[in-house]
Coordinates of C-alpha atoms in Angstrom, one line a residue:
T9 CA -39.1 -40.8 -11.1
D10 CA -36.8 -38.6 -13.1
G11 CA -33.4 -38.4 -11.7
M12 CA -30.0 -38.3 -13.2
Y13 CA -28.9 -40.1 -16.1
H14 CA -25.8 -42.0 -16.0
L15 CA -23.9 -43.8 -19.0
H16 CA -25.8 -47.1 -18.6
K17 CA -29.1 -45.5 -19.1
L18 CA -28.2 -43.7 -22.1
P19 CA -29.3 -45.4 -25.4
Q20 CA -26.8 -47.6 -27.0
A21 CA -27.5 -45.9 -30.6
I22 CA -25.9 -42.7 -28.9
L23 CA -22.8 -45.0 -27.4
N24 CA -22.2 -46.5 -31.0
S25 CA -22.5 -43.6 -32.9
P26 CA -19.6 -44.1 -35.9
Q27 CA -20.0 -40.3 -36.7
D28 CA -17.0 -38.2 -36.4
L29 CA -16.9 -36.8 -32.6
S30 CA -14.3 -34.3 -33.1
N31 CA -16.0 -31.1 -34.4
N32 CA -18.1 -29.3 -31.9
N33 CA -19.4 -29.0 -28.3
Q34 CA -22.1 -31.7 -28.5
D35 CA -19.5 -34.1 -29.6
K36 CA -17.4 -33.4 -26.8
M37 CA -20.0 -34.0 -24.6
L38 CA -20.4 -37.4 -26.3
K39 CA -16.8 -38.1 -26.1
Q40 CA -16.8 -37.2 -22.3
V41 CA -19.9 -39.6 -21.7
Q42 CA -18.3 -42.5 -23.7
Y43 CA -14.8 -42.4 -21.9
D44 CA -15.5 -40.4 -18.3
T45 CA -18.2 -42.6 -17.3
N46 CA -17.7 -42.0 -13.3
K47 CA -18.0 -38.5 -13.5
Y48 CA -20.5 -37.6 -16.1
E49 CA -24.0 -37.3 -15.1
L50 CA -27.2 -35.8 -17.2
T51 CA -30.3 -34.2 -15.8
S52 CA -33.7 -35.1 -17.7
A53 CA -33.5 -31.5 -19.0
Q54 CA -29.8 -32.1 -20.3
L55 CA -30.5 -35.2 -21.7
M56 CA -33.7 -33.9 -23.4
N57 CA -31.7 -30.9 -25.0
Y58 CA -29.1 -33.8 -26.1
Y59 CA -31.4 -35.8 -27.9
V60 CA -32.7 -32.6 -29.7
Q61 CA -29.4 -32.0 -30.8
L62 CA -28.9 -35.3 -31.9
G63 CA -32.2 -35.6 -33.8
Q64 CA -31.4 -32.6 -35.6
K65 CA -27.5 -33.4 -36.4
Y66 CA -28.1 -37.0 -37.4
H67 CA -31.9 -37.0 -38.6
I68 CA -32.9 -39.2 -35.8
Q69 CA -36.5 -40.7 -36.6
S70 CA -37.4 -41.8 -33.5
F71 CA -36.4 -42.3 -29.8
E72 CA -37.5 -45.4 -27.8
D73 CA -38.0 -45.1 -24.0
P74 CA -35.8 -41.9 -24.2
F75 CA -36.5 -41.4 -20.3
A76 CA -36.8 -43.5 -17.1
Q77 CA -40.0 -45.7 -16.7
D78 CA -41.9 -43.0 -14.6
G79 CA -40.5 -40.0 -16.2
W80 CA -43.8 -38.8 -17.1
D81 CA -42.7 -34.9 -17.1
S82 CA -40.1 -35.7 -19.2
F83 CA -41.7 -37.5 -21.8
I84 CA -44.5 -35.0 -22.0
K85 CA -41.8 -31.8 -22.8
F86 CA -39.9 -34.1 -25.2
T87 CA -42.8 -35.3 -27.1
K88 CA -44.3 -31.4 -27.0
H89 CA -41.1 -30.1 -28.3
S90 CA -39.8 -32.9 -30.4
S91 CA -40.4 -33.6 -34.3
T92 CA -39.4 -37.1 -34.2
L93 CA -41.6 -40.2 -32.9
V94 CA -41.2 -40.8 -29.3
V95 CA -41.9 -44.3 -28.6
G96 CA -42.9 -45.5 -25.0
D97 CA -42.1 -48.8 -23.9
D98 CA -41.3 -49.3 -20.5
I99 CA -43.5 -46.3 -19.3
F100 CA -46.7 -48.2 -21.0
V101 CA -45.7 -51.8 -20.6
T102 CA -48.4 -52.4 -23.3
N103 CA -50.9 -51.7 -20.1
P104 CA -53.9 -50.1 -21.4
K105 CA -54.3 -48.1 -18.3
R106 CA -50.8 -46.6 -18.5
I107 CA -51.3 -46.0 -22.1
Q108 CA -54.5 -44.0 -21.4
K109 CA -52.5 -42.1 -18.9
G110 CA -50.0 -40.9 -21.7
I111 CA -52.7 -40.2 -24.2
E112 CA -54.3 -38.0 -21.9
K113 CA -50.9 -36.4 -20.8
K114 CA -49.6 -36.4 -24.4
A115 CA -46.4 -38.3 -23.2
A116 CA -45.6 -39.9 -26.2
N117 CA -46.8 -40.2 -29.9
A118 CA -46.2 -43.8 -30.3
V119 CA -46.1 -47.1 -28.5
L120 CA -44.0 -50.5 -28.4
I121 CA -46.7 -53.2 -27.9
K122 CA -45.3 -56.7 -26.7
L123 CA -48.0 -59.2 -26.9
N124 CA -46.8 -61.3 -23.8
Q125 CA -46.1 -58.2 -21.5
I126 CA -49.7 -57.4 -20.5
G127 CA -51.2 -60.9 -20.1
S128 CA -53.8 -61.5 -22.7
V129 CA -54.4 -61.0 -26.2
A130 CA -57.8 -59.1 -25.8
E131 CA -55.8 -56.5 -23.5
T132 CA -53.3 -56.3 -26.0
I133 CA -55.6 -55.5 -28.8
D134 CA -57.4 -52.9 -26.5
A135 CA -53.9 -51.3 -25.9
I136 CA -53.3 -51.3 -29.9
Q137 CA -56.8 -49.8 -30.3
M138 CA -56.5 -47.1 -28.0
S139 CA -53.2 -46.2 -29.1
Q140 CA -54.4 -46.2 -32.9
N141 CA -57.7 -44.0 -31.8
A142 CA -55.1 -41.5 -30.2
G143 CA -53.6 -41.2 -33.7
W144 CA -50.4 -42.8 -32.2
K145 CA -47.7 -45.1 -34.3
I146 CA -47.8 -48.7 -33.1
A147 CA -44.8 -50.8 -33.2
I148 CA -45.3 -54.5 -32.8
S149 CA -42.1 -56.2 -31.0
H150 CA -40.7 -59.3 -29.8
R151 CA -39.6 -59.8 -26.3
S152 CA -36.3 -61.5 -25.2
G153 CA -36.5 -65.2 -25.2
E154 CA -38.4 -65.4 -28.4
T155 CA -39.0 -68.5 -30.2
S156 CA -39.6 -69.2 -33.9
D157 CA -43.2 -68.6 -33.4
A158 CA -44.1 -65.9 -36.0
F159 CA -47.6 -64.8 -34.6
I160 CA -46.4 -61.2 -34.1
A161 CA -46.1 -60.8 -37.9
D162 CA -49.7 -61.6 -38.5
L163 CA -50.6 -59.8 -35.3
A164 CA -48.8 -56.5 -37.0
Y165 CA -50.4 -57.0 -40.2
G166 CA -53.8 -57.9 -38.6
V167 CA -53.9 -54.6 -36.6
S168 CA -52.2 -52.6 -39.3
A169 CA -48.9 -51.6 -37.0
D170 CA -46.9 -49.4 -38.5
F171 CA -43.7 -50.8 -37.5
I172 CA -42.7 -54.3 -36.3
K173 CA -39.5 -55.2 -34.2
T174 CA -37.9 -58.5 -34.3
G175 CA -34.3 -57.8 -34.3
S176 CA -31.8 -58.0 -37.1
M177 CA -31.8 -61.0 -39.6
S178 CA -29.0 -63.0 -37.7
R179 CA -30.9 -65.7 -35.6
S180 CA -33.4 -68.3 -37.0
E181 CA -36.3 -67.3 -34.4
R182 CA -36.3 -63.8 -35.9
M183 CA -35.8 -64.8 -39.5
A184 CA -39.3 -66.8 -39.1
K185 CA -41.0 -63.3 -38.5
Y186 CA -39.6 -61.9 -41.6
N187 CA -40.4 -64.8 -43.6
R188 CA -44.0 -64.8 -42.4
L189 CA -44.2 -61.2 -43.5
I190 CA -43.1 -62.3 -46.8
E191 CA -45.6 -64.9 -47.0
I192 CA -48.5 -62.6 -46.1
Q193 CA -47.4 -60.2 -48.7
N194 CA -47.4 -62.9 -51.1
E195 CA -51.0 -63.9 -50.2
I196 CA -52.6 -60.5 -50.2

């Protein structure tokens, strides 16, 4: 369900923004969110409006999981009125049934795919194909607890994914995926 959004539910990118936060009302709202966490709450409508303002001001290209896991109405409204990619992760959990519901309701325009989230490679491929057939962007993602197995790089290439999400190039298990992408590029 969609309820009130508290500081701990706001995207980390908003909280870590290096931008000057002193010029206008939206920036003052961000300061209040950052420094007054016990008193500040946003409704889904307020949060949606705030995302739109942030997107316009900072040219944000995508929002991943902008609302609660079952916040279907908010996802639908935001996708309808947003010019950015609205990427569903927790709302879809790589589940073809939830993705189909999202397609029918126009709840997003991109999906984060995690191979080991749904249970089988076949279900993962079904989720990807369904999303691609709907015209959605695909992001193949690692999961926490990743190993140096680089298969998601091959999967991303093999299904013509639009994006791959492996994290920063700061750990060997992440570098393995980037290195595999370079190997694939050199082979083609």
